[in-house]
Coordinates of C-alpha atoms in Angstrom, one line a residue:
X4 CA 78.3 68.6 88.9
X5 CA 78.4 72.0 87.4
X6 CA 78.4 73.3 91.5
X7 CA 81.7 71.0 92.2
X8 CA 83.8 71.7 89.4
X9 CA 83.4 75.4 90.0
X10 CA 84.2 74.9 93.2
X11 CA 87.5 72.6 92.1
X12 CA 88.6 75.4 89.3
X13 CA 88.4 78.2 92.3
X14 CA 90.7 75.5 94.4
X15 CA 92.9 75.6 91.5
X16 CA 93.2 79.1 90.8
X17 CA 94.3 79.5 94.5
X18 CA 97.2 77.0 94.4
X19 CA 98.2 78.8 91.0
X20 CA 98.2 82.0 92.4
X21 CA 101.2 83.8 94.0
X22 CA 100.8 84.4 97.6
X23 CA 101.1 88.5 96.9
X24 CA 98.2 88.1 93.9
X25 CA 95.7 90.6 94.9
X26 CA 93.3 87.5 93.3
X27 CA 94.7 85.3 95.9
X28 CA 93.0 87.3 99.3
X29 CA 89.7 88.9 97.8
X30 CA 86.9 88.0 101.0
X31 CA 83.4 88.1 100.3
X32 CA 82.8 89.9 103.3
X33 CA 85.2 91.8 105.5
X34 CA 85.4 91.6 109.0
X35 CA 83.8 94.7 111.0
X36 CA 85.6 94.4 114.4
X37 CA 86.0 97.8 114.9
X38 CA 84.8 99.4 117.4
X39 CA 80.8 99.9 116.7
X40 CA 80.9 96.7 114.7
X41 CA 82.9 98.3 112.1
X42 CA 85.8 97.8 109.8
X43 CA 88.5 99.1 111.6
X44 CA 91.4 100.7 109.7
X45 CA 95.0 102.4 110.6
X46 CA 96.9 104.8 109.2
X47 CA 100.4 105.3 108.9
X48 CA 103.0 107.6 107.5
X49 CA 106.9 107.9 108.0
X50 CA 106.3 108.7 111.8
X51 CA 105.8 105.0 112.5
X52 CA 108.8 103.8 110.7
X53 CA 111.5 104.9 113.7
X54 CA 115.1 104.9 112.9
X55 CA 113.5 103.1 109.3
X56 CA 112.1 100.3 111.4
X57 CA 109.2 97.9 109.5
X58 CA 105.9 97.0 110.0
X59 CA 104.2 93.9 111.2
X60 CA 101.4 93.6 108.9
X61 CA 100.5 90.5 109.8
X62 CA 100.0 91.2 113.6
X63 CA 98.0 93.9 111.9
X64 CA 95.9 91.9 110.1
X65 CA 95.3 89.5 113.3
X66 CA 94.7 92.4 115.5
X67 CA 91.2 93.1 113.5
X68 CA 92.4 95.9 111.4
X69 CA 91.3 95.5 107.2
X70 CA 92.2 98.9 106.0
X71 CA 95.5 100.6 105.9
X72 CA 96.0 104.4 104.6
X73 CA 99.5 105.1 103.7
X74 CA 101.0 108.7 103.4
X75 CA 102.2 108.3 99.8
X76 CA 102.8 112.0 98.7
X77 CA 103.3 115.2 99.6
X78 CA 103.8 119.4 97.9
X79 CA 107.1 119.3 99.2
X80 CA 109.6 118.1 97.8
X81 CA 111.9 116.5 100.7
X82 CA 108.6 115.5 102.9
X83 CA 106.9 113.7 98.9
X84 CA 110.6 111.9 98.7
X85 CA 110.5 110.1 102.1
X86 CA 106.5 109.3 101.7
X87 CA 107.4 107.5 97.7
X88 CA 110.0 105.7 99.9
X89 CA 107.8 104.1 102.3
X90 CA 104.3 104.1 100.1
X91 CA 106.2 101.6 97.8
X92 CA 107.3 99.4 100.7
X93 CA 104.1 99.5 102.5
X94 CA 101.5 99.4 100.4
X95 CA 103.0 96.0 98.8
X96 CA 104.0 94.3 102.7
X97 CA 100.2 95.2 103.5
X98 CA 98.6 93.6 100.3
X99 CA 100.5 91.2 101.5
X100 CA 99.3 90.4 104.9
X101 CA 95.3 90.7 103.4
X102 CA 95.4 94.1 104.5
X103 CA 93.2 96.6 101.7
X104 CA 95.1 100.3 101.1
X105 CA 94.9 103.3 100.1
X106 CA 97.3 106.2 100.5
X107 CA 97.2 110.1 100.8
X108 CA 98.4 113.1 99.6
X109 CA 99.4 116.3 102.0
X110 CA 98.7 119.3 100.0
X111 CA 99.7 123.3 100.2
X112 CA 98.1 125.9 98.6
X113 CA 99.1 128.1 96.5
X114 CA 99.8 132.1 96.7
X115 CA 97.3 133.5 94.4
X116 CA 93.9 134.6 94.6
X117 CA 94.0 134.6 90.7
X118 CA 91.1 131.8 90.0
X119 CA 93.0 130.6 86.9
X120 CA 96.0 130.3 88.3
X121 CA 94.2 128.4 91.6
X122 CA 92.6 126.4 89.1
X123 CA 96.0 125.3 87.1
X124 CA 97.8 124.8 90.3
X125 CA 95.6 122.2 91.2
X126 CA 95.6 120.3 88.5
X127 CA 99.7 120.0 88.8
X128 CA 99.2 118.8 92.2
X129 CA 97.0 116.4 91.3
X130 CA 99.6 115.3 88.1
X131 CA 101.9 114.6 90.8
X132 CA 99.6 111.9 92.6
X133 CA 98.5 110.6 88.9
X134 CA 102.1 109.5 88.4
X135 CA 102.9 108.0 92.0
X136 CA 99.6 105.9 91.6
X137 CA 100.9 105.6 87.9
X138 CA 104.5 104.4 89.3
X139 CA 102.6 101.9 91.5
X140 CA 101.5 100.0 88.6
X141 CA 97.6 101.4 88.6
X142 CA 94.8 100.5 91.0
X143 CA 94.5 97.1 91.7
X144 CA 91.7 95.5 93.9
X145 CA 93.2 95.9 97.1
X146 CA 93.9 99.2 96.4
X147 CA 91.5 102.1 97.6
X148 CA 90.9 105.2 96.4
X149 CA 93.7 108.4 97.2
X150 CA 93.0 110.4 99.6
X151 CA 93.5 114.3 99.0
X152 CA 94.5 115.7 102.7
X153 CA 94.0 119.3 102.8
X154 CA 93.5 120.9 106.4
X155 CA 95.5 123.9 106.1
X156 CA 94.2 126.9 104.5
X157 CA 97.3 129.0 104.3
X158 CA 98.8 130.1 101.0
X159 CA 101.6 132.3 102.4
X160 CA 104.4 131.8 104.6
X161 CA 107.4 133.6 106.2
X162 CA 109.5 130.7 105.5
X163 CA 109.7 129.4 109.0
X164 CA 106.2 127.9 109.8
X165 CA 104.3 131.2 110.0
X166 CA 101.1 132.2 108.5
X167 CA 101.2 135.6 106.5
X168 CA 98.1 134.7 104.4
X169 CA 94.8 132.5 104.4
X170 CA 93.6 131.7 101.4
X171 CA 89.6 132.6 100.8
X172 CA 87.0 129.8 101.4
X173 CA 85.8 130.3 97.6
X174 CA 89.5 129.7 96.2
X175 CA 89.9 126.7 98.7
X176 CA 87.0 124.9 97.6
X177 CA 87.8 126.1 93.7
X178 CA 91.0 124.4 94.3
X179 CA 89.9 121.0 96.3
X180 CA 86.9 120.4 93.8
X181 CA 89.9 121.3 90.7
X182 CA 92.4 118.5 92.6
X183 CA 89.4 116.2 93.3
X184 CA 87.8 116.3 89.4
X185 CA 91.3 115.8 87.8
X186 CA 92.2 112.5 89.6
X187 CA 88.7 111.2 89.0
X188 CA 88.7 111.8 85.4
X189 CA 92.1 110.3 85.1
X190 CA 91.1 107.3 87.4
X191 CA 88.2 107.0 87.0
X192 CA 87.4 106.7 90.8
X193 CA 86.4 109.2 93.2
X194 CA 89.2 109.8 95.3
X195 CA 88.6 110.4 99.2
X196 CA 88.6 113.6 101.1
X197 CA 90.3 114.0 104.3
X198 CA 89.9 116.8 107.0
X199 CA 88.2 117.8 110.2
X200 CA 85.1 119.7 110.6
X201 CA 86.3 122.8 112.0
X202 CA 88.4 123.0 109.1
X203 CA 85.5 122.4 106.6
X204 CA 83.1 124.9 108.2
X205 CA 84.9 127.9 108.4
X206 CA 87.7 127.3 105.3
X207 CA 85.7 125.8 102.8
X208 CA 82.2 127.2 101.1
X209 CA 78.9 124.6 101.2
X210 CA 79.7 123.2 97.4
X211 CA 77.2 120.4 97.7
X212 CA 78.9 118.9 94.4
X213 CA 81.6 118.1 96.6
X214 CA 79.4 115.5 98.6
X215 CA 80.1 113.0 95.3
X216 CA 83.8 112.4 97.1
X217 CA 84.3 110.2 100.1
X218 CA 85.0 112.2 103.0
X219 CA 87.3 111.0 105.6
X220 CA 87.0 113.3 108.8
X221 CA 89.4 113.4 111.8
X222 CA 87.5 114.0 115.0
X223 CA 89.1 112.8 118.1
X224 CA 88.2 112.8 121.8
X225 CA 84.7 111.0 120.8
X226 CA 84.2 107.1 121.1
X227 CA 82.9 105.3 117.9
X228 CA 81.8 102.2 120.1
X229 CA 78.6 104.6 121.7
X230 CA 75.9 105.0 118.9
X231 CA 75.2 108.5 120.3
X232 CA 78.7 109.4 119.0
X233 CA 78.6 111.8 116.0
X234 CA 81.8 113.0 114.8
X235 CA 80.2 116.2 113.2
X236 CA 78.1 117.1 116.5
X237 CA 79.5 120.1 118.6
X238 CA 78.6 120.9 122.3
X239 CA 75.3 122.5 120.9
X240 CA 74.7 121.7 117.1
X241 CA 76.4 121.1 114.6
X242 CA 79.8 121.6 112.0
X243 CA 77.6 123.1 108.8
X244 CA 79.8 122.2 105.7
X245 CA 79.5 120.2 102.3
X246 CA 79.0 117.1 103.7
X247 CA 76.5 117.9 107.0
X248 CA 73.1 116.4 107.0
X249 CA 69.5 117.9 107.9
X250 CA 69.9 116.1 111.0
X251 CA 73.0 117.1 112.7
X252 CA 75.1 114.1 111.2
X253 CA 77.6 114.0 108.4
X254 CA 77.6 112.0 105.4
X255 CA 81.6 110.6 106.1
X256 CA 82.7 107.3 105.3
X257 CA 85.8 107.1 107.0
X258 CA 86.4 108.3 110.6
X259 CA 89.7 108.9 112.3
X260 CA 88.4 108.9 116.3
X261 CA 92.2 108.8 118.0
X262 CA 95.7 109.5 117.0
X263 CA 96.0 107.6 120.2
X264 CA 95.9 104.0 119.4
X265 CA 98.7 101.5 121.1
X266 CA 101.2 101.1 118.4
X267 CA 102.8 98.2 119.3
X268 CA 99.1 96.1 119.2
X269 CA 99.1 96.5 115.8
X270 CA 102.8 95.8 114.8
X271 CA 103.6 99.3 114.5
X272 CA 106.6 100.8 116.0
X273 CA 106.9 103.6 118.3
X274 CA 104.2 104.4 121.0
X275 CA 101.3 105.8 118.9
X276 CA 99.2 105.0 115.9
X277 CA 95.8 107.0 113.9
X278 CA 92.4 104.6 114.5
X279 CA 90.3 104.6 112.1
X280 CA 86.8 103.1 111.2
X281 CA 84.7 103.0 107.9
X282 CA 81.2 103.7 108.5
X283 CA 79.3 101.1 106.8
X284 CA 79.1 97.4 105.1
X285 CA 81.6 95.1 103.8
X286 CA 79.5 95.7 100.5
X287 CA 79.5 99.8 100.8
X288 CA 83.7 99.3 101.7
X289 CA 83.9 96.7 98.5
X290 CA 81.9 99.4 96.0
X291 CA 85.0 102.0 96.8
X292 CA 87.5 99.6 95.1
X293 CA 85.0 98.6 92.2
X294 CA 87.0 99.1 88.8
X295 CA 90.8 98.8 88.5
X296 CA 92.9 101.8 86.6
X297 CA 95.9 100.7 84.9
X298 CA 98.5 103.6 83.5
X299 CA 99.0 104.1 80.0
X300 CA 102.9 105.7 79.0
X301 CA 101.8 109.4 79.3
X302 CA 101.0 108.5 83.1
X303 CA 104.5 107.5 83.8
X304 CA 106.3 109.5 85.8
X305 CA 109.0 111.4 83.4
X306 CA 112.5 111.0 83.8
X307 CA 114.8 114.4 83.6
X308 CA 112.5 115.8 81.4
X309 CA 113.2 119.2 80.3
X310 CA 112.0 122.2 81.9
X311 CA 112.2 126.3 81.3
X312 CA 112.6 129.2 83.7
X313 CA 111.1 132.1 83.6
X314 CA 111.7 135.1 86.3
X315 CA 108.1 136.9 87.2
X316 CA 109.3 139.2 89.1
X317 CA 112.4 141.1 91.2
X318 CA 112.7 143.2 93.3
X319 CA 116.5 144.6 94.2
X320 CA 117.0 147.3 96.9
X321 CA 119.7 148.4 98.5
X322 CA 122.5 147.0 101.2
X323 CA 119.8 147.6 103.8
X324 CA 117.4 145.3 102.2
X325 CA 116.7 142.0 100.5
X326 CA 116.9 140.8 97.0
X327 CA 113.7 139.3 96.4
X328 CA 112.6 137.0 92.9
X329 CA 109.9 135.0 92.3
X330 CA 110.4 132.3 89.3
X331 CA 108.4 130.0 87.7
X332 CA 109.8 126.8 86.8
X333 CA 107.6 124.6 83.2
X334 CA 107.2 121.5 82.1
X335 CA 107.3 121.0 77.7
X336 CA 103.4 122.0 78.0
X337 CA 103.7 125.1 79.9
X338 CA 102.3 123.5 82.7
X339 CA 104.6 123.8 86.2
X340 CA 106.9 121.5 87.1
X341 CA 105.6 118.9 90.7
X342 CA 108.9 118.9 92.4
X343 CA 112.8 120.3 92.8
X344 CA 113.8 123.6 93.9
X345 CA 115.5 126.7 93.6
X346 CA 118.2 129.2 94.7
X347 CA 120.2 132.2 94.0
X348 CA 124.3 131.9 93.2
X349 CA 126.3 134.9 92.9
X350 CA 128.9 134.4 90.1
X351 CA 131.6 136.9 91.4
X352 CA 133.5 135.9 94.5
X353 CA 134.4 139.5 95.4
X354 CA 130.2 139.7 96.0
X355 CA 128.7 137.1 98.2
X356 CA 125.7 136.8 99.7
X357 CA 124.9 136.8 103.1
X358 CA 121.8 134.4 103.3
X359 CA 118.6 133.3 101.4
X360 CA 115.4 131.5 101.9
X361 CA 113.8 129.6 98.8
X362 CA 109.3 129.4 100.0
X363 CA 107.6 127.7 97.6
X364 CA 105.1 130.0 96.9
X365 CA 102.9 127.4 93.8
X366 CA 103.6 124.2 92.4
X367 CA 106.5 124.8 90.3
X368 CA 106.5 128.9 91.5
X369 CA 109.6 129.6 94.5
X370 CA 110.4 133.1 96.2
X371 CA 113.9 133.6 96.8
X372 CA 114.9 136.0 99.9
X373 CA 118.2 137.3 99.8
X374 CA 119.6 138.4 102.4
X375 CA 123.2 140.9 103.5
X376 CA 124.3 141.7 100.0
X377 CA 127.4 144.4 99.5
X378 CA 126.7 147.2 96.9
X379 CA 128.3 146.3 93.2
X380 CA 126.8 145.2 90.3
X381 CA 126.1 141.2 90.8
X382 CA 126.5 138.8 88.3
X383 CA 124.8 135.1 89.1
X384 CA 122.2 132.2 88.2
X385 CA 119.1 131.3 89.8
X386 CA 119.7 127.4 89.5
X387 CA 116.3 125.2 89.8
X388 CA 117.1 121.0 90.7
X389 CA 115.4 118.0 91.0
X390 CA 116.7 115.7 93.9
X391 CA 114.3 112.9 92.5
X392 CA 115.1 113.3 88.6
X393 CA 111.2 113.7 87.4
X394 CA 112.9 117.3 86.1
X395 CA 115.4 118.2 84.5
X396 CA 117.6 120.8 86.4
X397 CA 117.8 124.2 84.7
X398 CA 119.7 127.8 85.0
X399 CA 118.5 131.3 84.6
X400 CA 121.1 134.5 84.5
X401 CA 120.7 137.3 86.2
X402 CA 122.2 140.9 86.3
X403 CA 121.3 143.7 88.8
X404 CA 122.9 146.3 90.7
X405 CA 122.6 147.2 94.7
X406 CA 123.5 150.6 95.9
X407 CA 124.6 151.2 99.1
X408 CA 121.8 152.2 101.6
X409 CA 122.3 155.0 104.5
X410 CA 124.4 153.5 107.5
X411 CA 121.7 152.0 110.4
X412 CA 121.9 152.7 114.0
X413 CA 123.6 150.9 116.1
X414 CA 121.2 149.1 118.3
X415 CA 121.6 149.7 122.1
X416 CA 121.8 146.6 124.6
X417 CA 119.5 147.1 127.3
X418 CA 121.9 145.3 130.4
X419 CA 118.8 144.6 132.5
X420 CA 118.9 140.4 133.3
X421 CA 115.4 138.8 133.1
X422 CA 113.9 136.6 135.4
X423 CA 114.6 133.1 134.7
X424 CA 111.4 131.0 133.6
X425 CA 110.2 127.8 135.3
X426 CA 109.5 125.0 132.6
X427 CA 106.2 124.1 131.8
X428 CA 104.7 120.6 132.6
X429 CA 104.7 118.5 129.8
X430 CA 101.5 118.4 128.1
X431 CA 99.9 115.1 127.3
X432 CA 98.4 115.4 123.7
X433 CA 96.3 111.8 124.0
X434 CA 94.7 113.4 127.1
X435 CA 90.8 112.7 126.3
X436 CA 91.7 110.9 123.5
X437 CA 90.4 107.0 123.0
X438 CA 93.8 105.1 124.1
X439 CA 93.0 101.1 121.6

């Protein structure tokens, strides 16, 4: 008796419950038809949102696929806006269609090989995903844990996509384990780790305390179906990192095998779609999503919430060269601010300036590069906004002088016509790649 009016009150609670209630779709066991037998997983970020086309979850769902990782943020500004815009829509459509999520965060290093100030950067960075999973409403259980993608070790830029400066394998793993401790404490789950092997071998150090955090490894060209496939295995040996066993394996839970997979299968738009598969159990998947976190007020994401300026450093040279400041943009607590950015405005129309470039050098640190200024003594503000309103926007004067530097040569035009180039074949970047 006791056995059937369970089994009517669990009836019940199903009719009662909205379709969307996490409550309403929680499986005992999840469905491993993946290749290998395993749960099979997708993940998606604005890319598969064409000309801000949706996503058929539900042909997702009946394709096999259980898991869904969502890029959700992102260290810059313009790139984090358009991942909040499509986290929010579908992380809630997938829920929806039974699917279980999780979403990830792209993060840049900073410029500094200053251990405190590696340390602090971090943590702001890791503020910034506290609040979007904040701003979702908390962990629920469907949701999995964030995912901290970090698989570029450069922590200086010219400002167009070129490396200057790598950061050292010591400060990248001070700064992963400082991002990956903060959300745990806060959450109180162990959020995922995403990169590829060659990455963690030769940029990170072997911190064996960073084997506590899911690691989530992108290895493609390999097919999970064939047992003898080990994502950490090269040619001969090996990838030695963190996570690598005794054996020549890897201790991952999540493996991306192809960025190959055929979109339109699984309801997603455009040509192309990252597979994914979890390594083990419905029961090891289900432990990942074990407790649920629900934000208090301090985890709300602020709204205009005043900031200060402060300039750490300038450098002004003459008509031949660039102006060059670095400023540092706070929060109330001193700590730096997780989004906006800032330029230079001359105040005196008889001076303008030829051109600038604003790198963010930190979270909440920017170099300016100013570019063709005349001689006279400027006048302006170095202005900081935030497109997205977290921060208040904020002004800083400025007052310098540049003299005028010795006239430069003219260059000379060398007349000579080069040869004309033949175009290159297009190169097919799924070739070897596992085609689902």
């Amino acid at each position: 008796m006791k056995a059937l009016l369970k089994i009517l009150s669990c009836v019940a609670l199903a009719i009662i419950l909205p379709a969307d209630s996490v409550w309403a779709f929680s499986p005992a066991r999840i469905t491993q038809s993946g290749p290998g037998a395993r749960i099979a997983g997708i993940d998606i970020s604005r890319w598969q949102h064409p000309g801000d086309a949706s996503i058929d979850f539900q042909r997702m769902y009946s394709a096999g696929v259980r898991f869904v990782m969502i890029k959700g943020a992102d260290a810059q500004t313009s790139a984090d806006a358009m991942a909040r815009k499509y986290l929010l829509i579908d992380r809630k459509a997938a829920q929806r269609a039974q699917l279980y999520t999780g979403f990830y965060y792209y993060a840049y290093l900073p410029d500094s090989s200053d251990s405190t100030f590696i340390v602090k950067d971090a943590q702001a960075q890791a503020q910034k995903v506290i609040w979007r999973i904040g701003e979702m409403g908390g962990y629920n259980r469907r949701d999995l844990p964030v995912a901290l993608d970090l698989e570029n070790n450069c922590q200086r830029t010219d400002g167009h996509g070129t490396c200057l400066k790598y950061m050292a394998r010591a400060n990248v793993t001070l700064w992963a384990k400082s991002w990956l401790q903060s959300v745990s404490d806060k959450t109180g789950r162990k959020p995922i780790f995403y990169s590829y092997p060659q990455f963690l071998e030769n940029a990170m150090a072997g911190d064996l305390a960073l084997r506590q955090y899911p690691l989530w490894m992108a290895r493609y060209s390999l097919d999970p179906a064939l047992t003898t496939s080990q994502p950490n295995a090269k040619s001969i040996g090996c990838y030695a990192h963190p996570w690598s066993n005794a054996n020549c394996t890897a201790q991952w839970q999540f493996w991306q095998y192809t960025s190959c997979g055929i979109a339109g299968k699984y309801g997603v738009p455009g040509n192309r779609v990252d597979l994914n598969v979890f390594a083990g159990s419905s029961a090891k998947f289900l432990a990942l999503i074990r407790g649920t976190w629900a934000p208090e007020a301090v985890d709300s994401l602020p709204q205009n919430e005043a900031t200060t300026m402060q300039l750490v450093s300038q450098i002004v040279g003459t008509t031949n060269d660039p102006l060059i400041l670095t400023v540092d943009v706070l929060r109330p607590d001193g700590t730096p601010v997780v989004t906006g950015g800032v330029t230079f405005k001359s105040l005196d129309p008889s001076l303008p300036i030829g051109s600038q470039n604003s790198v963010r050098s930190a979270t909440g640190r920017w170099t300016i590069t100013v570019k063709g200024m005349l001689a006279g003594n400027y006048l302006g503000l170095i202005e900081y906004q935030d497109p997205s309103g977290t921060h208040a926007g904020n002004t800083f004067p400025l007052q310098f002088q540049v003299a005028q530097g010795e006239a430069l040569p003219t260059p000379t035009i060398n007349p000579t016509l080069k040869p004309t180039k033949s175009k290159a074949p297009p190169v097919d970047s799924c070739a070897g790649q596992i085609r689902n």
